[in-house]
Structures are given as C-alpha cells and as structure tokens.
CSV table of C-alpha atoms and ligand atoms in Angstrom, one decimal:
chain,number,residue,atom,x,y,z
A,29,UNK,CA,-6.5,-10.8,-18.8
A,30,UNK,CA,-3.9,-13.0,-19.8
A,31,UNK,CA,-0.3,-13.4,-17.7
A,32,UNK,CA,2.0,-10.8,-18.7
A,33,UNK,CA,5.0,-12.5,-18.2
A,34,UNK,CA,6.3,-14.1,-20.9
A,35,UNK,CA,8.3,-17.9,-20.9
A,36,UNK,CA,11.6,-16.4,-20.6
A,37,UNK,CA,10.5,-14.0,-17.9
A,38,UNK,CA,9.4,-17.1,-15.8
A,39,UNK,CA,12.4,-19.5,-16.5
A,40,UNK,CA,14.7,-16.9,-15.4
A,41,UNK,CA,13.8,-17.0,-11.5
A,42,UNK,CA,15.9,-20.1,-10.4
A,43,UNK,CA,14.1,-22.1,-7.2
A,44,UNK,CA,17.7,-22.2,-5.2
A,45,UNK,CA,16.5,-19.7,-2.3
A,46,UNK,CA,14.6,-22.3,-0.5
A,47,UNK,CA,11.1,-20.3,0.4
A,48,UNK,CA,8.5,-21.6,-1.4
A,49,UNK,CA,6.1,-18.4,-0.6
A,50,UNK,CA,8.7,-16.2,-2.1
A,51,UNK,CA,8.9,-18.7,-5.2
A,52,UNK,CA,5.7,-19.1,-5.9
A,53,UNK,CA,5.0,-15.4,-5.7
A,54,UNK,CA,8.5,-14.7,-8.0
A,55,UNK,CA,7.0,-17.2,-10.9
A,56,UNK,CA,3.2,-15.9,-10.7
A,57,UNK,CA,3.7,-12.3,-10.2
A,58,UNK,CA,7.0,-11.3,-13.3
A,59,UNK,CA,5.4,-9.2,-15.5
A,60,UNK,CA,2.3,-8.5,-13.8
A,61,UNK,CA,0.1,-5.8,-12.3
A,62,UNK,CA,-0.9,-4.2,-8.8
A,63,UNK,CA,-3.9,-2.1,-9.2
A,64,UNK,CA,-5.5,-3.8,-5.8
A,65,UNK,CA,-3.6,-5.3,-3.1
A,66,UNK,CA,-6.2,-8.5,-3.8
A,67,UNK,CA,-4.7,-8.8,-7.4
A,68,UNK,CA,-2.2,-10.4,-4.7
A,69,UNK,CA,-3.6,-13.8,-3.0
A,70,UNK,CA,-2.9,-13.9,0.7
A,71,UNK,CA,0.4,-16.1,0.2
A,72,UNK,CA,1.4,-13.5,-2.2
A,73,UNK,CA,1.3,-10.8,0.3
A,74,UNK,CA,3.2,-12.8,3.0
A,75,UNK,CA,5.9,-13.7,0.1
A,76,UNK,CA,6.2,-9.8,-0.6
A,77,UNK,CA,6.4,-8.8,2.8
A,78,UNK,CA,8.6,-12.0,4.1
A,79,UNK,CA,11.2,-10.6,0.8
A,80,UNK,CA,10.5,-7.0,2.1
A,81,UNK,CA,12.2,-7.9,5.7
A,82,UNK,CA,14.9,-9.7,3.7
A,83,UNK,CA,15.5,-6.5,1.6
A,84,UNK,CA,15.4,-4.4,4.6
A,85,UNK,CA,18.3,-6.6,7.0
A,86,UNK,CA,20.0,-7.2,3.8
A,87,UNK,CA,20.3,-4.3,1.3
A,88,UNK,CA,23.4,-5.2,-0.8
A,89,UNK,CA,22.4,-8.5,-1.6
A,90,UNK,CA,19.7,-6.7,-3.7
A,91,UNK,CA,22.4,-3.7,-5.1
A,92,UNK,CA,22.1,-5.0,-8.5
A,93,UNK,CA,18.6,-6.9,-9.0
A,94,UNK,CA,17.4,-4.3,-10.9
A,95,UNK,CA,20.4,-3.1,-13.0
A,96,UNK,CA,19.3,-0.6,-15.9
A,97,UNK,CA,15.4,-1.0,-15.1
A,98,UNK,CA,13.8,2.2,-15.9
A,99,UNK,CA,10.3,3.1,-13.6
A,100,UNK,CA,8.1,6.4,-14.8
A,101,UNK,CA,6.1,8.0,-11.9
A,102,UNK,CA,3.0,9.6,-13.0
A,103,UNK,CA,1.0,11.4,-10.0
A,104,UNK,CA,-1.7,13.7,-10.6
A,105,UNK,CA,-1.4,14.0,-6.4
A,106,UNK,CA,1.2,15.5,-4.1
A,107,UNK,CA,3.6,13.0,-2.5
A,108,UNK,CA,6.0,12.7,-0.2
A,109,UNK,CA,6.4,9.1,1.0
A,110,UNK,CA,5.3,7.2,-1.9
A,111,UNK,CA,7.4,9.0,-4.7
A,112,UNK,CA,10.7,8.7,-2.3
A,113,UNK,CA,10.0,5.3,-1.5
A,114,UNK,CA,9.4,4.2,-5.0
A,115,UNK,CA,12.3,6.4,-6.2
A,116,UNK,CA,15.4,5.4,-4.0
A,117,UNK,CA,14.0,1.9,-3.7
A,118,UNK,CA,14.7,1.5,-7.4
A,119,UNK,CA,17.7,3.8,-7.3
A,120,UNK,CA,19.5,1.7,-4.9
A,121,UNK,CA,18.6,-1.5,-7.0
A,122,UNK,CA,20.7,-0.3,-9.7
A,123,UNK,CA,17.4,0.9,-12.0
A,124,UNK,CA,16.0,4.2,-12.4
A,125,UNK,CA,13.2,6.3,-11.6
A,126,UNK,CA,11.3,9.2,-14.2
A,127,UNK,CA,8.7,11.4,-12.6
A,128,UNK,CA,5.9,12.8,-14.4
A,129,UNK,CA,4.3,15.4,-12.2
A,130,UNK,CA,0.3,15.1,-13.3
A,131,UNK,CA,-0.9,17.3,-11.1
A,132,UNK,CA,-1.9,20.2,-13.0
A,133,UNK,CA,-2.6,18.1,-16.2
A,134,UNK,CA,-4.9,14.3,-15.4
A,135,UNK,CA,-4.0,11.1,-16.9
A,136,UNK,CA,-6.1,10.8,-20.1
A,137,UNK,CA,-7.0,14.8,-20.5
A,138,UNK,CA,-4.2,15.1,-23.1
A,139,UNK,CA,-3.7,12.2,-24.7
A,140,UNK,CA,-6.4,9.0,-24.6
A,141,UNK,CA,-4.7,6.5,-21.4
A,142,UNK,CA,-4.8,3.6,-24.0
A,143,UNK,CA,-2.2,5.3,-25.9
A,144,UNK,CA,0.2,6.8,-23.3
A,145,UNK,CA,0.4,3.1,-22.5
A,146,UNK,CA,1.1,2.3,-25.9
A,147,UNK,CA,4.1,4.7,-25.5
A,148,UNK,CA,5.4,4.4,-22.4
A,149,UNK,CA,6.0,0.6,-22.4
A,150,UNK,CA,8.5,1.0,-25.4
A,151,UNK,CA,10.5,3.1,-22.9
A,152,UNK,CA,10.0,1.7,-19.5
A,153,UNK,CA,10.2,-1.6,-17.2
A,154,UNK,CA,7.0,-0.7,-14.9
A,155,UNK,CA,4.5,2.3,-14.3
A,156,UNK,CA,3.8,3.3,-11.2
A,157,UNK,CA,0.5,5.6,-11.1
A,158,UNK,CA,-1.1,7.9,-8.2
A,159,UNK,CA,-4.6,9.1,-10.2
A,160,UNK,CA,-7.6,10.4,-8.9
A,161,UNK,CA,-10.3,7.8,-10.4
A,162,UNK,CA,-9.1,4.2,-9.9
A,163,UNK,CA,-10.3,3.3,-13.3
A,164,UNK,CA,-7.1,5.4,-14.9
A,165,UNK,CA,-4.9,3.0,-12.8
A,166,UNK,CA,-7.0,-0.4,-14.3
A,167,UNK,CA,-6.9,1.2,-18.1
A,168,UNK,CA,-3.5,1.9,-17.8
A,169,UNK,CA,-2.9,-1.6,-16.7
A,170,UNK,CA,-5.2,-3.1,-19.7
A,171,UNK,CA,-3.2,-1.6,-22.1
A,172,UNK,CA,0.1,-1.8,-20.7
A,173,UNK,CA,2.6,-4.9,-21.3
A,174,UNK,CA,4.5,-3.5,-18.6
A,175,UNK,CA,3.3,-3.8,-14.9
A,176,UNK,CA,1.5,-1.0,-13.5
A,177,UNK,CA,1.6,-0.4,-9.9
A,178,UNK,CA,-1.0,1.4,-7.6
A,179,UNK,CA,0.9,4.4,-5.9
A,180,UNK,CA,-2.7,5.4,-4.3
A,181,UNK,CA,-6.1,5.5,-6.1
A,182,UNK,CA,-9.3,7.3,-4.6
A,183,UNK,CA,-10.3,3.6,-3.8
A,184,UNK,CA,-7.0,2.2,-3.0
A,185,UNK,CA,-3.6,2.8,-1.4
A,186,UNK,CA,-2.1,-1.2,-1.6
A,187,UNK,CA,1.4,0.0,-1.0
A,188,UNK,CA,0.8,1.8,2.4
A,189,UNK,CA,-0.8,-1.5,3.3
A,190,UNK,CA,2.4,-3.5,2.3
A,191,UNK,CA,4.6,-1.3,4.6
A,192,UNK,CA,2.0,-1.2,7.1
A,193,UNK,CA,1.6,-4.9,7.6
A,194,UNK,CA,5.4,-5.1,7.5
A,195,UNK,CA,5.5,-2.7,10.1
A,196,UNK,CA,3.0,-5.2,12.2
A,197,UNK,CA,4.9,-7.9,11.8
A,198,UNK,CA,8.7,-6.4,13.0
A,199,UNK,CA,6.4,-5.2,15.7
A,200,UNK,CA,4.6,-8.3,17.0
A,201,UNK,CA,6.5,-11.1,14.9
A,202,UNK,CA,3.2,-11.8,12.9
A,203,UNK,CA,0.2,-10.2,11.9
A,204,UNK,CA,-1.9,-13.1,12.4
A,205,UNK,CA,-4.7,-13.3,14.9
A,206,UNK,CA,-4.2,-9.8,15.9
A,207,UNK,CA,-6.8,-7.1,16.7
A,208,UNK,CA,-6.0,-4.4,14.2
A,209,UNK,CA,-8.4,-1.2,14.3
A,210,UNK,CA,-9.1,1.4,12.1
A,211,UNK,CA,-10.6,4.6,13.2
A,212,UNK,CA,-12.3,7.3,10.3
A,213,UNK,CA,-13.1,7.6,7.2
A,214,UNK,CA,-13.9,4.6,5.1
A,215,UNK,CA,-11.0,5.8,2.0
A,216,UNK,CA,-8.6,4.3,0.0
A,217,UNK,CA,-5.8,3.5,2.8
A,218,UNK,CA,-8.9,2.3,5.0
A,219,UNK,CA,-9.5,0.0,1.8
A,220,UNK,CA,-6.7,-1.8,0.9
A,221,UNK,CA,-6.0,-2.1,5.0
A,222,UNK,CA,-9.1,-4.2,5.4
A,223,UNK,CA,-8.0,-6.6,2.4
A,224,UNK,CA,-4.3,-7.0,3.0
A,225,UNK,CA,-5.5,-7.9,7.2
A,226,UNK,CA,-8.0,-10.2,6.0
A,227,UNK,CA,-4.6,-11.7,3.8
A,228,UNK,CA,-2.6,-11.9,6.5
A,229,UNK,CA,-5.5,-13.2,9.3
A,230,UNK,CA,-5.7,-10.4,11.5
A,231,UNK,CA,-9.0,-9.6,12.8
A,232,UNK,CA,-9.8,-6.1,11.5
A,233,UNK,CA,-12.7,-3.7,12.8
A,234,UNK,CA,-14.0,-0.6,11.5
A,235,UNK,CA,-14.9,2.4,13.1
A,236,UNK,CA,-16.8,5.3,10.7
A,237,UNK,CA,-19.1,8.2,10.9
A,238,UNK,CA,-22.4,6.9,9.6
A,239,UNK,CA,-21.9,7.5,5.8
A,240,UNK,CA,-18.8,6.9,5.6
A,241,UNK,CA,-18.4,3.5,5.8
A,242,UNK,CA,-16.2,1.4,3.3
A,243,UNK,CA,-17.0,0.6,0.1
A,244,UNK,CA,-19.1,-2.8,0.3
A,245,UNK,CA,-17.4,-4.7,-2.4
A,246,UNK,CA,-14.5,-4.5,-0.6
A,247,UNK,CA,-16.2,-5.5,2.6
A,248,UNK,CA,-17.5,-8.3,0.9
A,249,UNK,CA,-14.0,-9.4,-0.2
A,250,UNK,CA,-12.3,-8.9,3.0
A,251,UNK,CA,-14.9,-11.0,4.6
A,252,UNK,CA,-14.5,-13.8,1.9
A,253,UNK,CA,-10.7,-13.5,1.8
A,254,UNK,CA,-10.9,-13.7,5.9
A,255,UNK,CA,-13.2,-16.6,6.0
A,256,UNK,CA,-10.5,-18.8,4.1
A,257,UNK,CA,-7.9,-16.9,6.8
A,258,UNK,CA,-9.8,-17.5,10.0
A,259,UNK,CA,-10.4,-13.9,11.2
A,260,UNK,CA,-12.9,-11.5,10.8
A,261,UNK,CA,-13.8,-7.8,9.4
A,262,UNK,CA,-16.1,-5.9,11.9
A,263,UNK,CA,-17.6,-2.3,10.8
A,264,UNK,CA,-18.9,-0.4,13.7
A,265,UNK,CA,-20.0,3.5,14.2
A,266,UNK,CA,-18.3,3.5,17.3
A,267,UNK,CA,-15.3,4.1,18.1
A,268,UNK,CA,-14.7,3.4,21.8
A,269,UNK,CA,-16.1,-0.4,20.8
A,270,UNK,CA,-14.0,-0.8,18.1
A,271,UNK,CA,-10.5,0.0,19.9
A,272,UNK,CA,-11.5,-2.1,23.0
A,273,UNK,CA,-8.1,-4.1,23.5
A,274,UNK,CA,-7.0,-3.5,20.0
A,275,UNK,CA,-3.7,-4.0,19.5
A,276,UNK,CA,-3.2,-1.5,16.9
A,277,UNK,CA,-5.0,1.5,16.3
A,278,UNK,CA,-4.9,3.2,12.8
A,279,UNK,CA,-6.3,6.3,11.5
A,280,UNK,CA,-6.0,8.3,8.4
A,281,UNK,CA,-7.0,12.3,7.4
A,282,UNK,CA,-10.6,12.7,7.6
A,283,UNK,CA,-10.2,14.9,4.2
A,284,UNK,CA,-8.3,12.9,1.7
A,285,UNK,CA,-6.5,14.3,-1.8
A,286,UNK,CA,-9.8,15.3,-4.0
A,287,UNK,CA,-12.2,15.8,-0.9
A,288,UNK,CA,-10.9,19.1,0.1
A,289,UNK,CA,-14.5,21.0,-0.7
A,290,UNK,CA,-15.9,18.9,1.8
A,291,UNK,CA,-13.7,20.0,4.8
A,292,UNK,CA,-15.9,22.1,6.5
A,293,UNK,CA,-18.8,19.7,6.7
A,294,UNK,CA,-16.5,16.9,7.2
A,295,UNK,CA,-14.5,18.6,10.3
A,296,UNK,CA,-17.5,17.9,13.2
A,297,UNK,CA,-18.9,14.4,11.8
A,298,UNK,CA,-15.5,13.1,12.4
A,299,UNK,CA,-14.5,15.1,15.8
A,300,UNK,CA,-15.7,11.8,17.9
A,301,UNK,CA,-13.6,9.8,15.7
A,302,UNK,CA,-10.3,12.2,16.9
A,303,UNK,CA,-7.3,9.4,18.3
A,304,UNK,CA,-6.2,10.8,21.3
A,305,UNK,CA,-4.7,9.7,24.8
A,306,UNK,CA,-8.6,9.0,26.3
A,307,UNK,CA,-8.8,6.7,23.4
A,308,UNK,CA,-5.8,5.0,23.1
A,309,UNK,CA,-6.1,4.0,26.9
A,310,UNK,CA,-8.9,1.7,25.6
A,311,UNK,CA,-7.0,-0.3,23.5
A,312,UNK,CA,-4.7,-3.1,25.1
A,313,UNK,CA,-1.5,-1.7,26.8
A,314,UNK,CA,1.0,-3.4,24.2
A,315,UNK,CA,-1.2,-1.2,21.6
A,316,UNK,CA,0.5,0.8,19.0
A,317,UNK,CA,-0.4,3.6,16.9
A,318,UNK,CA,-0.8,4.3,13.1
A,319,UNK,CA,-1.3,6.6,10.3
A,320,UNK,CA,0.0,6.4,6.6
A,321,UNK,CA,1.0,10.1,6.9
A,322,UNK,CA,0.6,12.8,6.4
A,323,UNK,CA,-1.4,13.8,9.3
A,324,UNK,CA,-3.8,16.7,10.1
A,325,UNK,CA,-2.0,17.0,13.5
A,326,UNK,CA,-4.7,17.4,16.4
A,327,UNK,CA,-7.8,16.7,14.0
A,328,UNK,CA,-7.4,13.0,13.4
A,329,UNK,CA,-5.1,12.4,15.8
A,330,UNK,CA,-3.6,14.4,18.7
A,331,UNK,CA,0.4,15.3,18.8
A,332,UNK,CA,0.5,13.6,22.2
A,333,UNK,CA,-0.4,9.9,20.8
A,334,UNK,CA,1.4,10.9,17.1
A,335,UNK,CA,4.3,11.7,18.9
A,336,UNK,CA,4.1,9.4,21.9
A,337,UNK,CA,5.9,5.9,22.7
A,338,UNK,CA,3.2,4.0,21.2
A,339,UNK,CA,3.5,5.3,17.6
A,340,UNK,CA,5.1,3.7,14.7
A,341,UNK,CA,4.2,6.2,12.3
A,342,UNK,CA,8.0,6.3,11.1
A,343,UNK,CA,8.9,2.9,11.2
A,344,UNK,CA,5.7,2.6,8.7
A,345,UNK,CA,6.9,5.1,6.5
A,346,UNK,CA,10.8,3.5,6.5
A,347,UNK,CA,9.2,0.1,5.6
A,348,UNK,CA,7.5,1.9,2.2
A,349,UNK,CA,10.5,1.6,0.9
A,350,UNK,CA,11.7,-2.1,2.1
A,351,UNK,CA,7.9,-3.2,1.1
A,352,UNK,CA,8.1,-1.4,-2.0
A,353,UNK,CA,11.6,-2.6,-2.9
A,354,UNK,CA,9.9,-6.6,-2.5
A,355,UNK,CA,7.3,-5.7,-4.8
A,356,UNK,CA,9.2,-4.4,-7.6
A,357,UNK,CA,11.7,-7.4,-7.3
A,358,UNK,CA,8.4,-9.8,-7.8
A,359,UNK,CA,7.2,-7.8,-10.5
A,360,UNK,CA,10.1,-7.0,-12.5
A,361,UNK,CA,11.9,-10.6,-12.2
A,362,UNK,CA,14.9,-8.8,-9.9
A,363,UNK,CA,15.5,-12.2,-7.9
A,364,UNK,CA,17.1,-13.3,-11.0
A,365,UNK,CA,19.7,-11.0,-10.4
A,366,UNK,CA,20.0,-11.9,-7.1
A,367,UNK,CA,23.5,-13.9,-5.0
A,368,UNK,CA,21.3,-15.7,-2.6
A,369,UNK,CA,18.7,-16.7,-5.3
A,370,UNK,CA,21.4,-18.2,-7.5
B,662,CP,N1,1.3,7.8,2.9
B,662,CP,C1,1.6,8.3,1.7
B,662,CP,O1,1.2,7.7,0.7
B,662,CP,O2,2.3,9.4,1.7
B,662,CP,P1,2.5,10.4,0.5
B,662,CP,O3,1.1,10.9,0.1
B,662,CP,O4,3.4,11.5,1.0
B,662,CP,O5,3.1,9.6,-0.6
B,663,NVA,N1,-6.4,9.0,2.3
B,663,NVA,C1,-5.3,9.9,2.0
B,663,NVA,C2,-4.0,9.1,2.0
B,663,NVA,C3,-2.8,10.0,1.7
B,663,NVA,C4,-1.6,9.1,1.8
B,663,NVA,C5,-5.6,10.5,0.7
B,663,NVA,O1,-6.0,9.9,-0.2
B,663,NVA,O2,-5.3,11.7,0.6
C-alpha cells in the first residue's frame, strides 16, 4: 500500500536533532501504520525505542508534540496497561484520547470495518485497536488514511514488545547479543517478542508444549530478520534447555483473551512450563524476570520469582507508556513540535 504520509507531513520533521536512526524513522514512519512490530525494520525499532528513553528522562520537552491530536481506542478486550499507557501518554502530549469499549459488540458486527474507517478518520489523528482476529487490525489499516496501531491482536502484541525491549536495554545498556528466553505458549506477546529480538540482535529461544509452538511465518521471519542481525531464534520443548544461562526469562498466561474454553485442558500441558525459583536458578545469575501482565499468579509463574529481586515486571509495564509515547511521536509527525528537534 502506498505511504500514507503526505509531502507536507514529511517536510515538517526538521533533521536539527542530530540522530540519524531517529530521523530516518520520523521521515519514513508519519502517517503510517503498526499492525506488526516488522512493519518496523530493525533500525526503526532501535529509533523508537532510542526516542522512548529520551521521552522517558525528558518528559516536558515532549508537553506539546502532540497538541490537539485526538486518538480513538477501540478494544473488544479488557485492559489495563495498554489503554492507560496509550491514554496518559497522549494526554500528557497535549492530544487526546476516546475509548470505544468493543467488548460486548466486535469490530465489523455492526457496521462493515471498511466504513468505520471511512468515519473515524474524518474525526481522529490515529486508531489504536485491541480485536480478536488480526485481520480486523490489517482492514482497518487498509482503509484508514490515519495510522492504525496494534494494541494486541490474537497474533500480535508489538507494543508490549516495544516496552519490553526498552526495559532490556535500561537493564543491560543494549539488547544486543543477549540470551533472551521465552517460556509457554507460542501467542501473540510470544510473537511479536521473537521479531522485535531478532530486530534488535538478541538471541531468542523458545520453550513450548508440543502444539503450541509459534506460528511458522513468524519463525521464518525472525530467522530472516536475525540472519541480517547476527543472532539466532531457537524453539525447543524444553524448558530447563532453553533458560540455561539466559539472561532474561519471559513468560506470558498460558490461557490468553479468547482461549478461556480451553483452560482446563490447557492447565497440566503447561504445568512443566510453570517459572519458578528451581527454574530461574538455571538461568545466569545477572538473569531477570518478565511477563507483559497480567499474570495467573502461581500457574505461569510463581509469586516468589514475580515478586522477587530479579523481576522487572513493573519497570516493563512503566516503559508501555515511554515506548508508546515514541511511537505515537513517529507516527503522528510530534517531533515537529518538538524544542530539541527544532
Ligand atoms: N500487557 C498488557 O497488554 O496488559 P493489558 O492487557 O492490561 O493492556
Ligand atoms: N497473551 C495475553 C496477553 C495479555 C496482555 C492475551 O492475549 O490475553
């Protein structure tokens, strides 16, 4: 699809700040979409989250950058992060946020997706969408001339990955070359985690119940996106291997939004997969310990390692807002509007 940015959109981001990552991203990304953290190319990613630590030390210089800009919310799941995150990031930019609560009505049921785009773009700056079927997010997006953002998909969750590899890099200065481990159920979060690591040249491994491995067209990308990276994706059944001197471990529910009927048969495939202290001692010592939240405390992961000094469950969760704050910025042109860009 062609660039939805127009001229004007692109002339407007003056090259004065002198990062050319963040540049480059600013004049490519204005006007256009997130449905998948790879509609982001890996300098893209480092750009967002490079401007997401510079949002985060440096909130005021970004008070205004978005003055006026109006966001709609439309979730047809519960959220606590995402929507707060999204909504006070844009709220202390100056813009403002519209929630649409979905959940008892789906995108498209009502009124065909094509023309609630058709709509909403007369009234708003960018969509920001949280569906069931990932195809509502990519229609939306077709037929939008305003960007449309991914706020969690069943196949995607690109702006927990954001924050997350944010969170990575305060931790260990970069996210490059390190051992990052996923342990459960092969989902959305699990998804974007794998693409956004191979981005960033971490070395990502995989640990699933048989049959529940990640989707292979995303496997297939990560690999190809971590080939040009220098790192590699590993899937594995088991997961003792797979946290052997990680140096983060990451897990997510074992029952996401939309799975719920499955929770009985799901609850002893993944028991072996549980993170817990006998697990964690496997990984290396400097090892920390993630989840996007929320968490099924003492199924997935035991209160001892969630609430223990090697979790930075909170410090993710914070940076959804910094990381989501960068991305609006690149999408809406806000770095026009902003001092230190000038
Ligand atoms: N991690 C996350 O997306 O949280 P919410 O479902 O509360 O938005
Ligand atoms: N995989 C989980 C993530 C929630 C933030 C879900 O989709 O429910």
């Amino acid at each position: 699809m062609a660039s939805k940015a127009t001229i004007e959109d692109r002339d407007t981001i003056t090259p004065v700040y002198k990062d050319d990552d963040i540049l480059a991203a600013a004049a490519r990304l204005a006007g256009e979409d997130m449905c998948s953290i790879a509609d982001l190319t890996s300098g893209e990613v480092r750009a967002t989250l490079k401007l997401g630590h510079d949002v985060k030390r440096n909130p005021r210089e970004y008070r205004h950058a978005l003055d006026a800009k109006q966001m709609v919310l439309m979730f047809e799941k519960a959220s606590l992060r995402t929507r707060l995150a999204f909504e006070t990031g844009i709220n202390t930019m100056g813009g403002n946020a519209i929630f649409v609560d979905q959940t008892s009505s789906p995108l498209g049921e009502r009124e065909a997706i094509a023309d609630i785009a058709r709509n909403v773009e007369r009234w708003v700056d960018v969509i920001v969408l949280r569906t069931y079927a990932h195809d509502t997010i990519t229609e939306m997006a077709a037929n939008s001339r305003v960007p449309v953002i991914n706020a969690l998909s069943d196949f995607e969750h690109p702006c927990q990955a954001l924050a997350d590899f944010m969170t990575l890099e305060e931790h260990f200065g970069s996210a490059a070359g390190l051992n990052f481990t996923y342990v459960g159920d092969g989902n959305n979060v699990c998804h974007s985690l794998m693409l956004t690591g191979a981005q960033l040249g971490a070395n990502v491994t995989v640990a699933t119940p048989r049959g529940y491995s990640p989707d292979i067209e995303i496997v297939t990308k990560a690999r190809e996106i971590g080939e040009a990276n220098g790192c590699e994706l590993r899937l594995l059944q088991d997961p003792q291997a797979a946290v052997e001197g990680a140096d983060a471990v990451y897990t997510d529910v074992c029952v996401s939004m939309g799975f719920e009927h499955e929770s009985t048969k799901r609850a002893p495939i993944f028991r072996p997969f549980q993170v817990n202290d006998a697990l964690m001692q496997k990984a290396a010592q400097r090892a920390v310990f993630m989840h996007c939240l929320p968490a099924r405390r003492n199924a997935e992961v035991t209160d001892a390692v969630l609430d223990g000094p090697q979790s930075i469950v909170f410090d993710q969760a914070e940076n959804r807002m910094h990381a989501q704050k960068a991305l609006l910025l690149l999408l809406l042109g806000g770095l026009a509007n902003v001092p230190s860009f000038q």
